[in-house]
Tab-separated table of C-alpha atoms and ligand atoms in Angstrom:
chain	number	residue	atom	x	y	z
A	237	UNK	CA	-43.964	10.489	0.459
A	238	UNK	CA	-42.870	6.708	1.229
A	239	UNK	CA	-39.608	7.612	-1.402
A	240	UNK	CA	-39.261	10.851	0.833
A	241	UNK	CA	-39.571	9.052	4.545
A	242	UNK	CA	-36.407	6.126	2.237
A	243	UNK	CA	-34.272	9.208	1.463
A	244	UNK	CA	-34.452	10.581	5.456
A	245	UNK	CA	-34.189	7.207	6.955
A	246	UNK	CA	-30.667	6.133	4.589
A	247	UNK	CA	-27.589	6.930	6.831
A	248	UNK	CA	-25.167	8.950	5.295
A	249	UNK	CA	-21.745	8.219	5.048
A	250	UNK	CA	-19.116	11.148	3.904
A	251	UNK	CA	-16.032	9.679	2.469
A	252	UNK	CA	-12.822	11.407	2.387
A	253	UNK	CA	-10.324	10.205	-0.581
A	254	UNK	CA	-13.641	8.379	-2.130
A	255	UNK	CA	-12.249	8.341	-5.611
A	256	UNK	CA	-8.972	6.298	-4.527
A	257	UNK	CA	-8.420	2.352	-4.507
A	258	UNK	CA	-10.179	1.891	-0.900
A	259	UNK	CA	-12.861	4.699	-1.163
A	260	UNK	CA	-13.974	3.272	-4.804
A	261	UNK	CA	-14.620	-0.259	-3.268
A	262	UNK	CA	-15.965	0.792	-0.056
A	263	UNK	CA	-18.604	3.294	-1.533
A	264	UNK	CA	-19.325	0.787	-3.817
A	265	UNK	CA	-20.139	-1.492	-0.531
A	266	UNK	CA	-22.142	0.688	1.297
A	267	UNK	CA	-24.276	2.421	-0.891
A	268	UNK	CA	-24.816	-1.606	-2.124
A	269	UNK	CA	-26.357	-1.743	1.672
A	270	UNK	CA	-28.571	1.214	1.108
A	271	UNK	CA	-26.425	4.036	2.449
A	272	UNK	CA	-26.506	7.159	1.344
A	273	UNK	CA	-22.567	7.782	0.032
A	274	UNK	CA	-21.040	11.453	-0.656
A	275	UNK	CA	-17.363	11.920	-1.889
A	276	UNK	CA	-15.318	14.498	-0.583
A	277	UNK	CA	-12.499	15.524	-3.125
A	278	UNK	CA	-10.148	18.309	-4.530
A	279	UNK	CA	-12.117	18.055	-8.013
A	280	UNK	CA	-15.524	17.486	-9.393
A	281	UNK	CA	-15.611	14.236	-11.717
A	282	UNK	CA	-18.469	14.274	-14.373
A	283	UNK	CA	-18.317	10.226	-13.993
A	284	UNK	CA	-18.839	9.780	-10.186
A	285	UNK	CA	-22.043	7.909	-9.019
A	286	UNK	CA	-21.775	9.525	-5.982
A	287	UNK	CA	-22.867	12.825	-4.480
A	288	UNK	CA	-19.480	15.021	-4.890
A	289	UNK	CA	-18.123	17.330	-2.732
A	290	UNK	CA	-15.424	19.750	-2.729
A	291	UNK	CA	-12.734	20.486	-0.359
A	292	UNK	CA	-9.208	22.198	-0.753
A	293	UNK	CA	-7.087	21.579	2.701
A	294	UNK	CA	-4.384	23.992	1.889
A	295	UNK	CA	-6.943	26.961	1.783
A	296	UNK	CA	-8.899	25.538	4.381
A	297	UNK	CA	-12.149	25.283	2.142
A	298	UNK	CA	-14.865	22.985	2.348
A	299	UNK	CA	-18.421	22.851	0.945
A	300	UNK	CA	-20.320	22.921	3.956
A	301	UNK	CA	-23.405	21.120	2.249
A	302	UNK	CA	-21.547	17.742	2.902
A	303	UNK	CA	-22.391	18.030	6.537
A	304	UNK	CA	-26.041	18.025	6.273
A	305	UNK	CA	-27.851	15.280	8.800
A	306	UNK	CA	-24.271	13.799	8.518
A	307	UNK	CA	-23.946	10.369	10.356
A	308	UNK	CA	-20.889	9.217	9.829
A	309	UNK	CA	-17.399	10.567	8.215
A	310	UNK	CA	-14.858	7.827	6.499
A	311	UNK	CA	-11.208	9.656	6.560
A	312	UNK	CA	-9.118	7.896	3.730
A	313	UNK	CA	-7.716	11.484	2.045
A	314	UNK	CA	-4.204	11.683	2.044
A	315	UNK	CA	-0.823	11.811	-0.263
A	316	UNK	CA	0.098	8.771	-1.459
A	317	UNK	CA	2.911	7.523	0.789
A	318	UNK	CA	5.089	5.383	-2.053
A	319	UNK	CA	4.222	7.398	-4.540
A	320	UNK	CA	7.027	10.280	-5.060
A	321	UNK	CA	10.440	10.413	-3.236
A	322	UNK	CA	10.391	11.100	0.390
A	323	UNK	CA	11.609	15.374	-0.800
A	324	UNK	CA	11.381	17.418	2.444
A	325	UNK	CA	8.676	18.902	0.704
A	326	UNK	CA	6.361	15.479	-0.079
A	327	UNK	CA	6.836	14.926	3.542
A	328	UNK	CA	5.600	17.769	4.410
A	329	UNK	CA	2.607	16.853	1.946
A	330	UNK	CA	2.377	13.128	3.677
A	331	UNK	CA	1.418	14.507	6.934
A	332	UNK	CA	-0.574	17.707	5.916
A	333	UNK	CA	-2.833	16.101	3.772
A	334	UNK	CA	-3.424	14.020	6.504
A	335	UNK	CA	-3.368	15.817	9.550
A	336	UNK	CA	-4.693	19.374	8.199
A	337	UNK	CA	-7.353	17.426	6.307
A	338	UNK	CA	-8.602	15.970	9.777
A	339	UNK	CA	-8.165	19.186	10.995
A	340	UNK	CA	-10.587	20.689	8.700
A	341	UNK	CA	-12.822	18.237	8.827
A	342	UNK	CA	-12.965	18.370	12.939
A	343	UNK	CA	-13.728	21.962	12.972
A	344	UNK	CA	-16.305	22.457	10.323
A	345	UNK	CA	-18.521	19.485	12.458
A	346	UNK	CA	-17.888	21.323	15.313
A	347	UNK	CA	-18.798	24.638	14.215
A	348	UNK	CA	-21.921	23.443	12.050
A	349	UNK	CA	-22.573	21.316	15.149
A	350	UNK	CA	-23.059	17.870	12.434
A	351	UNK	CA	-24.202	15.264	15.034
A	352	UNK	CA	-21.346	12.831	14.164
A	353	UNK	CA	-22.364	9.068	15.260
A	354	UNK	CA	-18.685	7.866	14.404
A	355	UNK	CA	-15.547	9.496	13.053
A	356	UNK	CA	-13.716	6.515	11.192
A	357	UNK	CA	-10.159	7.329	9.715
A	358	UNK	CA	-7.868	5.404	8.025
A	359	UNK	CA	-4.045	5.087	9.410
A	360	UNK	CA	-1.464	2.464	9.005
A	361	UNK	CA	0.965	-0.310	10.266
A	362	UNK	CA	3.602	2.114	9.802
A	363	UNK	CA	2.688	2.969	13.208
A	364	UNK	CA	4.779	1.074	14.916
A	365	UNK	CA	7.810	2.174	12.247
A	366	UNK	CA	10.019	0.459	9.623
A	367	UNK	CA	11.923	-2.059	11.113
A	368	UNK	CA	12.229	-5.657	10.396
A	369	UNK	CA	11.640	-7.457	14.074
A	370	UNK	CA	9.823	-10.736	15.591
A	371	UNK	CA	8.342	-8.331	18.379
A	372	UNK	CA	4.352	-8.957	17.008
A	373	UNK	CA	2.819	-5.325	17.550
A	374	UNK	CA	-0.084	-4.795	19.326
A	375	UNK	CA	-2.329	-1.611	19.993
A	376	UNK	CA	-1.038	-0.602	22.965
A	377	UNK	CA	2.445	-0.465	21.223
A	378	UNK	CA	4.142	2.998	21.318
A	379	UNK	CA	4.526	4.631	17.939
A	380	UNK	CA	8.109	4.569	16.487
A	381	UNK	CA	10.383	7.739	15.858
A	382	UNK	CA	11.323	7.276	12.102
A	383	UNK	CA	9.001	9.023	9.281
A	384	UNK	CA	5.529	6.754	9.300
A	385	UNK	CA	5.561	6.401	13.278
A	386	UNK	CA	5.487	9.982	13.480
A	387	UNK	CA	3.187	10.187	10.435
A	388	UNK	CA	0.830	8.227	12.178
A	389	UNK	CA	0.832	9.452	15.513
A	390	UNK	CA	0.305	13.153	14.426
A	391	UNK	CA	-2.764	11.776	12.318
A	392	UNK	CA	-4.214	9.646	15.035
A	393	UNK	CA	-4.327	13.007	17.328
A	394	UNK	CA	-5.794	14.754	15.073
A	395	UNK	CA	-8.441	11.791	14.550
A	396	UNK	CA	-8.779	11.185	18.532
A	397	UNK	CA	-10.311	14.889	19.034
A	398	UNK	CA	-13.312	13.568	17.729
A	399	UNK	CA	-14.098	11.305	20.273
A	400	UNK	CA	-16.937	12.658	22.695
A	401	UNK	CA	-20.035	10.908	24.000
A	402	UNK	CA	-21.551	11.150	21.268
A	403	UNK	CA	-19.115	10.303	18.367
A	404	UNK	CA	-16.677	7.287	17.980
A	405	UNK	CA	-13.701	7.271	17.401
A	406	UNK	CA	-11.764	4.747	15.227
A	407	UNK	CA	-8.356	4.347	13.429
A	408	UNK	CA	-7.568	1.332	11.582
A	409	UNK	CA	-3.691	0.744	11.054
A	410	UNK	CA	-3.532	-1.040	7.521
A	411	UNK	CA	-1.298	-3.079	6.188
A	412	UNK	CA	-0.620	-3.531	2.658
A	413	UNK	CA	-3.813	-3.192	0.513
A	414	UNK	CA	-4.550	-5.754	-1.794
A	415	UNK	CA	-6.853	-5.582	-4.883
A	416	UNK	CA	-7.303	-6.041	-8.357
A	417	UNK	CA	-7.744	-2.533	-9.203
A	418	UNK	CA	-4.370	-0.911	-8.150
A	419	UNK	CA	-1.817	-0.318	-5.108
A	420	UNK	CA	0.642	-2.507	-4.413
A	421	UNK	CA	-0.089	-5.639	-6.051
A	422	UNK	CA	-0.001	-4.392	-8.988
A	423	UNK	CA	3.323	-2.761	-8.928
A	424	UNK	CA	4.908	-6.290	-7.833
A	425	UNK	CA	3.448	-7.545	-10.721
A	426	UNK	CA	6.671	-7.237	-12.364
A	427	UNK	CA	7.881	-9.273	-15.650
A	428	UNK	CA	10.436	-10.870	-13.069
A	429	UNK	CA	9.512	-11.387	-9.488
A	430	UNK	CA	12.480	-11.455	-6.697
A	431	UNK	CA	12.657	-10.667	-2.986
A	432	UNK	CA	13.530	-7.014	-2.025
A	433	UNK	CA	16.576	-7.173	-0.188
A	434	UNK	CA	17.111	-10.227	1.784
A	435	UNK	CA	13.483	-11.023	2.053
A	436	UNK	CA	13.122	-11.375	5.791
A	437	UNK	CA	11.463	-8.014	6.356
A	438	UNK	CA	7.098	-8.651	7.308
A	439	UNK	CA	4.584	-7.898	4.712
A	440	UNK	CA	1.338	-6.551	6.929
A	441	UNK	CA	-0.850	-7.055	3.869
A	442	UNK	CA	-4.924	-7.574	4.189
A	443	UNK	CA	-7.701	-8.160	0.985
A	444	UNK	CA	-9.481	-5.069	0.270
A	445	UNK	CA	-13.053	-6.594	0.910
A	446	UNK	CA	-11.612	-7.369	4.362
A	447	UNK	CA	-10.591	-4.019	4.764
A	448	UNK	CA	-13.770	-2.600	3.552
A	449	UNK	CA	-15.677	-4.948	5.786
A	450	UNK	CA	-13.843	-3.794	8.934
A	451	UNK	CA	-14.636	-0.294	7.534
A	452	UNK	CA	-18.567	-1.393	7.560
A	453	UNK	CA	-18.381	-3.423	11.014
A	454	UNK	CA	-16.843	-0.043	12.598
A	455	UNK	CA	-20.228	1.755	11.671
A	456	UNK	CA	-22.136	-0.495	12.631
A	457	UNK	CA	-20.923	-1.974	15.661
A	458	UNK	CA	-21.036	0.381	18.469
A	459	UNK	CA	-18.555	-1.761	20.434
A	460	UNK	CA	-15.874	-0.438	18.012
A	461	UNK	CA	-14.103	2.351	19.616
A	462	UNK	CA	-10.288	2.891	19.307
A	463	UNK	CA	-7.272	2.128	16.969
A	464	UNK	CA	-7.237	-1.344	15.299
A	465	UNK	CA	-5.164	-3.108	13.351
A	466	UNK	CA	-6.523	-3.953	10.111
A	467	UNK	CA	-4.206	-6.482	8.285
A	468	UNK	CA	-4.529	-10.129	7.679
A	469	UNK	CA	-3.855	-13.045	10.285
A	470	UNK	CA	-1.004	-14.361	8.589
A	471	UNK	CA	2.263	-13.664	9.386
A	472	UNK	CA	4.240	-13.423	5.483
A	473	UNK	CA	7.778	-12.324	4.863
A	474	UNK	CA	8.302	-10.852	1.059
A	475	UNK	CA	10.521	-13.662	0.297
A	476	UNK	CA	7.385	-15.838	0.736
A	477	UNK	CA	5.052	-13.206	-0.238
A	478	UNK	CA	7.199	-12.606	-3.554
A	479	UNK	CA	6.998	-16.306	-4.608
A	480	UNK	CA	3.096	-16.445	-3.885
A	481	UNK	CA	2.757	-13.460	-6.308
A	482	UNK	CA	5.378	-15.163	-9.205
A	483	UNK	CA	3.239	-19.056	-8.605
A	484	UNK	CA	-0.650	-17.406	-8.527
A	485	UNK	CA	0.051	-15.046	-11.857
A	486	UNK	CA	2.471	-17.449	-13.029
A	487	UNK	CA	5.433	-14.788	-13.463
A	488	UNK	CA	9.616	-16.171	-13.362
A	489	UNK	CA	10.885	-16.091	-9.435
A	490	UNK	CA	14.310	-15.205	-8.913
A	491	UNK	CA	15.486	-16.415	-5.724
A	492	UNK	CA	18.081	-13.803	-5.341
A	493	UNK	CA	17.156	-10.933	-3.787
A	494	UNK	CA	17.138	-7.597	-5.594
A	495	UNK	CA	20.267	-5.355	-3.797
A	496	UNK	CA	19.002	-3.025	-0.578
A	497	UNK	CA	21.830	-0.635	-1.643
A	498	UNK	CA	20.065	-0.120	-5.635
A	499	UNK	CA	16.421	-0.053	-4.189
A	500	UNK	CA	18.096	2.902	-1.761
A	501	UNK	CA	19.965	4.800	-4.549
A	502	UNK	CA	16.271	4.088	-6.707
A	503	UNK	CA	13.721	5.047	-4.130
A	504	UNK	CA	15.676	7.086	-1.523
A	505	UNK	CA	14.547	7.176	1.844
A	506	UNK	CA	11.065	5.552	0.785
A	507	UNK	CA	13.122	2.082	0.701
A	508	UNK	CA	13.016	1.758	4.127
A	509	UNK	CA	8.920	0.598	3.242
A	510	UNK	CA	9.756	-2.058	0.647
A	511	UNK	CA	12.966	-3.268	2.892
A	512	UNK	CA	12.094	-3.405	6.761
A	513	UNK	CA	8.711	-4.785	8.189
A	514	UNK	CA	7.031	-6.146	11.292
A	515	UNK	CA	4.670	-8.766	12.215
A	516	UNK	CA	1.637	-7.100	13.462
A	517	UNK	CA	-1.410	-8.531	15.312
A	518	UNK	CA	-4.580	-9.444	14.683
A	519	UNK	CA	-6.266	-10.321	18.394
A	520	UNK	CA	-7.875	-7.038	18.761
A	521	UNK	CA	-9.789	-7.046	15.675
A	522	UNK	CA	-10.342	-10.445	16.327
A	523	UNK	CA	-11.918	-9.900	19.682
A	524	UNK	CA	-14.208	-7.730	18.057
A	525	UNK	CA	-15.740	-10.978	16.469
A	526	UNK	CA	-14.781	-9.785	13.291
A	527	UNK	CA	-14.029	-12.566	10.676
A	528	UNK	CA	-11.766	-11.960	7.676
A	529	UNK	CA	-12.913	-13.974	4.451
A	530	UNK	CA	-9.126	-14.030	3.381
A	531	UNK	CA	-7.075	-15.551	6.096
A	532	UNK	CA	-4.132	-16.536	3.823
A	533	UNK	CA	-2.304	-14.851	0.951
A	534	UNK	CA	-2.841	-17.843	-1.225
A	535	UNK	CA	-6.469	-17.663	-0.848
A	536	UNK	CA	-7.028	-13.930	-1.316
A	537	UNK	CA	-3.954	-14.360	-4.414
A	538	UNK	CA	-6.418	-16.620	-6.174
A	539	UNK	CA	-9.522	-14.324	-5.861
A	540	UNK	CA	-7.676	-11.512	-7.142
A	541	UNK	CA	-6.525	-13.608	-10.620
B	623	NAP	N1	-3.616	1.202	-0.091
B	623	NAP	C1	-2.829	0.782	0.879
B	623	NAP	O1	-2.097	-0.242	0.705
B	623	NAP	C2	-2.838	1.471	2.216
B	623	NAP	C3	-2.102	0.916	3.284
B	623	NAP	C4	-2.085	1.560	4.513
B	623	NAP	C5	-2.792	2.753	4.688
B	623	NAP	N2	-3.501	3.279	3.644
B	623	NAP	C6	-4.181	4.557	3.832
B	623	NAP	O2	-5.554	4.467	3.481
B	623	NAP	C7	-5.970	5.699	2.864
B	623	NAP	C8	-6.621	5.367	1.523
B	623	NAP	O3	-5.693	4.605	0.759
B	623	NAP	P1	-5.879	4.397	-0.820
B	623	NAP	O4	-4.940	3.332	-1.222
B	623	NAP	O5	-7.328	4.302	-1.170
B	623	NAP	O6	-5.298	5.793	-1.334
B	623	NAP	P2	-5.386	6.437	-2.803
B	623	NAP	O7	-5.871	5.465	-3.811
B	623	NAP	O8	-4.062	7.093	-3.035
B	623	NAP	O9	-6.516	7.551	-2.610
B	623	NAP	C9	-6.378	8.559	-1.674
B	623	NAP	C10	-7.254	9.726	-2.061
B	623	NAP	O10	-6.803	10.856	-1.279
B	623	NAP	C11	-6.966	12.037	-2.014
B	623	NAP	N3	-5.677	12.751	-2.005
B	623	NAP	C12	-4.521	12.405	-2.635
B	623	NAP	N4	-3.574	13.325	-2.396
B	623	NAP	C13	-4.138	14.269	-1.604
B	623	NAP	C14	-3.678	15.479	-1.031
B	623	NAP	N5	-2.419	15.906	-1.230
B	623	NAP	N6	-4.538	16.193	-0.261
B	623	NAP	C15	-5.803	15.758	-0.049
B	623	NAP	N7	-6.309	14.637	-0.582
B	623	NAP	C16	-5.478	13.899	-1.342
B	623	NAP	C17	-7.351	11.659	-3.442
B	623	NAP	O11	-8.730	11.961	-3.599
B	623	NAP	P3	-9.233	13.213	-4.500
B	623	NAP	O12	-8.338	13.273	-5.697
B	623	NAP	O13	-10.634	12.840	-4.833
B	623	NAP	O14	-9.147	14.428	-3.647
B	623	NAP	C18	-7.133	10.164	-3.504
B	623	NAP	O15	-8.078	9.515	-4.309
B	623	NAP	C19	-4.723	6.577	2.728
B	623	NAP	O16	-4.727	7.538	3.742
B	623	NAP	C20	-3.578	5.604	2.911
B	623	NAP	O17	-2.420	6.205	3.496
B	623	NAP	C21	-3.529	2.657	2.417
């Protein structure tokens, strides 16, 4: 009975893109603070810890048992922005996977009437677009008009029709993920490190427990409502951020930046994310009384040795 009454107090949290580099670490966090976690994924995996369900976006399926006494939904599913060339076709992928997925997701709650305490979705700095500027970005910043901006603002309006009195509503625009486990760090963990470019381009970057923490705080804080920015305080360009990476895992720097024109010939249009960024603020999230354990690069470099 007592184990019963555990099992039907535990809120459960449904996370979307579970088995990637944030969903791994973040289930890992919550169901470490007793909630109940279920994946939602393309495939079954025998090795998952976690409840598993299925969903296919193109056909518009989705196991509806996920949505049973449902609190909250974590939206992290999508194609992997750097990871293929920027085809017609993998764009077309980028914002489907996103956008259809939310889609999906909005009206099978609605129809099984799931009592949603907070939609929470996942979105990015690329918000306010690829360019390399001082302007520091805040919320109420228009989206841009290249690729991401218009990535993200189709996937933030699919994410905003959850909001009703009931259910929050939160985006959090991330910067570049950092963690031991994959992403980005570990592809500029080259045997050589240099600057992309001429180095002055922004790197919005944020450690993954800080990430996953924000991800906690917006369940559990009911004050959280709205798009955030979730990337570390520090302002970094890669030239800097390059030479932190080559001194903390003791790799050769080369000063000289690697040429824009044979990272554009290399990765196509999908250059534009490795050569242009902004400086993007933190005073929202801030505001919220949220504190980030890893202020600086060099401190959240040396906990990820
Ligand atoms: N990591 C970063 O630096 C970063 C920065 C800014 C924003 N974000 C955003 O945060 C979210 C999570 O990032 P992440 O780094 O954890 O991503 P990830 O490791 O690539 O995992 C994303 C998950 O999405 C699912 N997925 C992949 N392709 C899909 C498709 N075509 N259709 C439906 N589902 C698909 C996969 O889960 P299944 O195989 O189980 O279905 C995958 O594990 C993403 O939306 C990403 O754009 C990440």
């Amino acid at each position: 009975m007592a184990v019963f009454c555990i099992f039907t107090l535990m809120k459960k949290v449904l996370i979307t893109g579970g088995t990637g580099l944030i969903g791994k670490r973040l289930s890992f966090l919550l169901a470490s603070k007793g909630y109940e976690v279920r994946v939602l994924s393309r495939s079954k995996s025998p090795e998952s810890k976690y409840t598993t369900f299925i969903w296919n976006v193109k056909d518009q399926f989705i196991e509806e048992e996920a949505f049973q006494d449902l609190d909250y939904i974590i939206h992290l599913a999508g194609a992997g922005i750097a990871d293929k060339k920027w085809s017609e076709k993998r764009k077309k992928e980028i914002i489907d996977s996103r956008v259809q997925s939310t889609n999906l997701l909005y009206n099978t709650s609605k129809r099984l009437k799931t009592p949603l305490k907070a939609f929470i979705s996942a979105s990015a700095t690329g918000y306010y677009g690829s360019v390399t500027t001082a302007t520091i970005f805040t919320e109420t910043d228009q989206p841009a008009n290249d690729f991401l901006g218009k990535v993200c603002r189709l996937w933030e309006e699919s994410i905003f029709q959850f909001k009703n009195d009931k259910t929050r509503t939160v985006a959090l625009r991330t910067g570049i993920v950092l963690s031991n486990d994959g992403g980005a760090l570990k592809k500029m963990k080259t045997p050589l490190v240099t600057p992309l470019g001429d180095g002055k381009q922004y790197m919005p970057w944020i450690h993954i427990d800080d990430l996953c923490e924000i991800y906690i705080k917006a369940i559990e804080d009911e004050d959280f409502e709205g798009a955030y920015n979730a990337i570390a305080p520090e302002h970094i360009t890669n030239y800097s951020f390059s030479k932190a990476i080559a001194k903390t895992f003791k790799i050769p720097f080369l000063p000289i930046g690697a040429p824009s024109f044979i990272l554009k010939i290399v990765f196509g249009k999908m250059a534009t994310i490795i050569l242009n960024g902004s400086r993007v603020s933190t005073g929202k999230i801030e505001k919220t009384g949220f504190k980030f354990k890893f202020k600086s690069l060099d401190k959240a470099l040396k906990n990820l040795i």
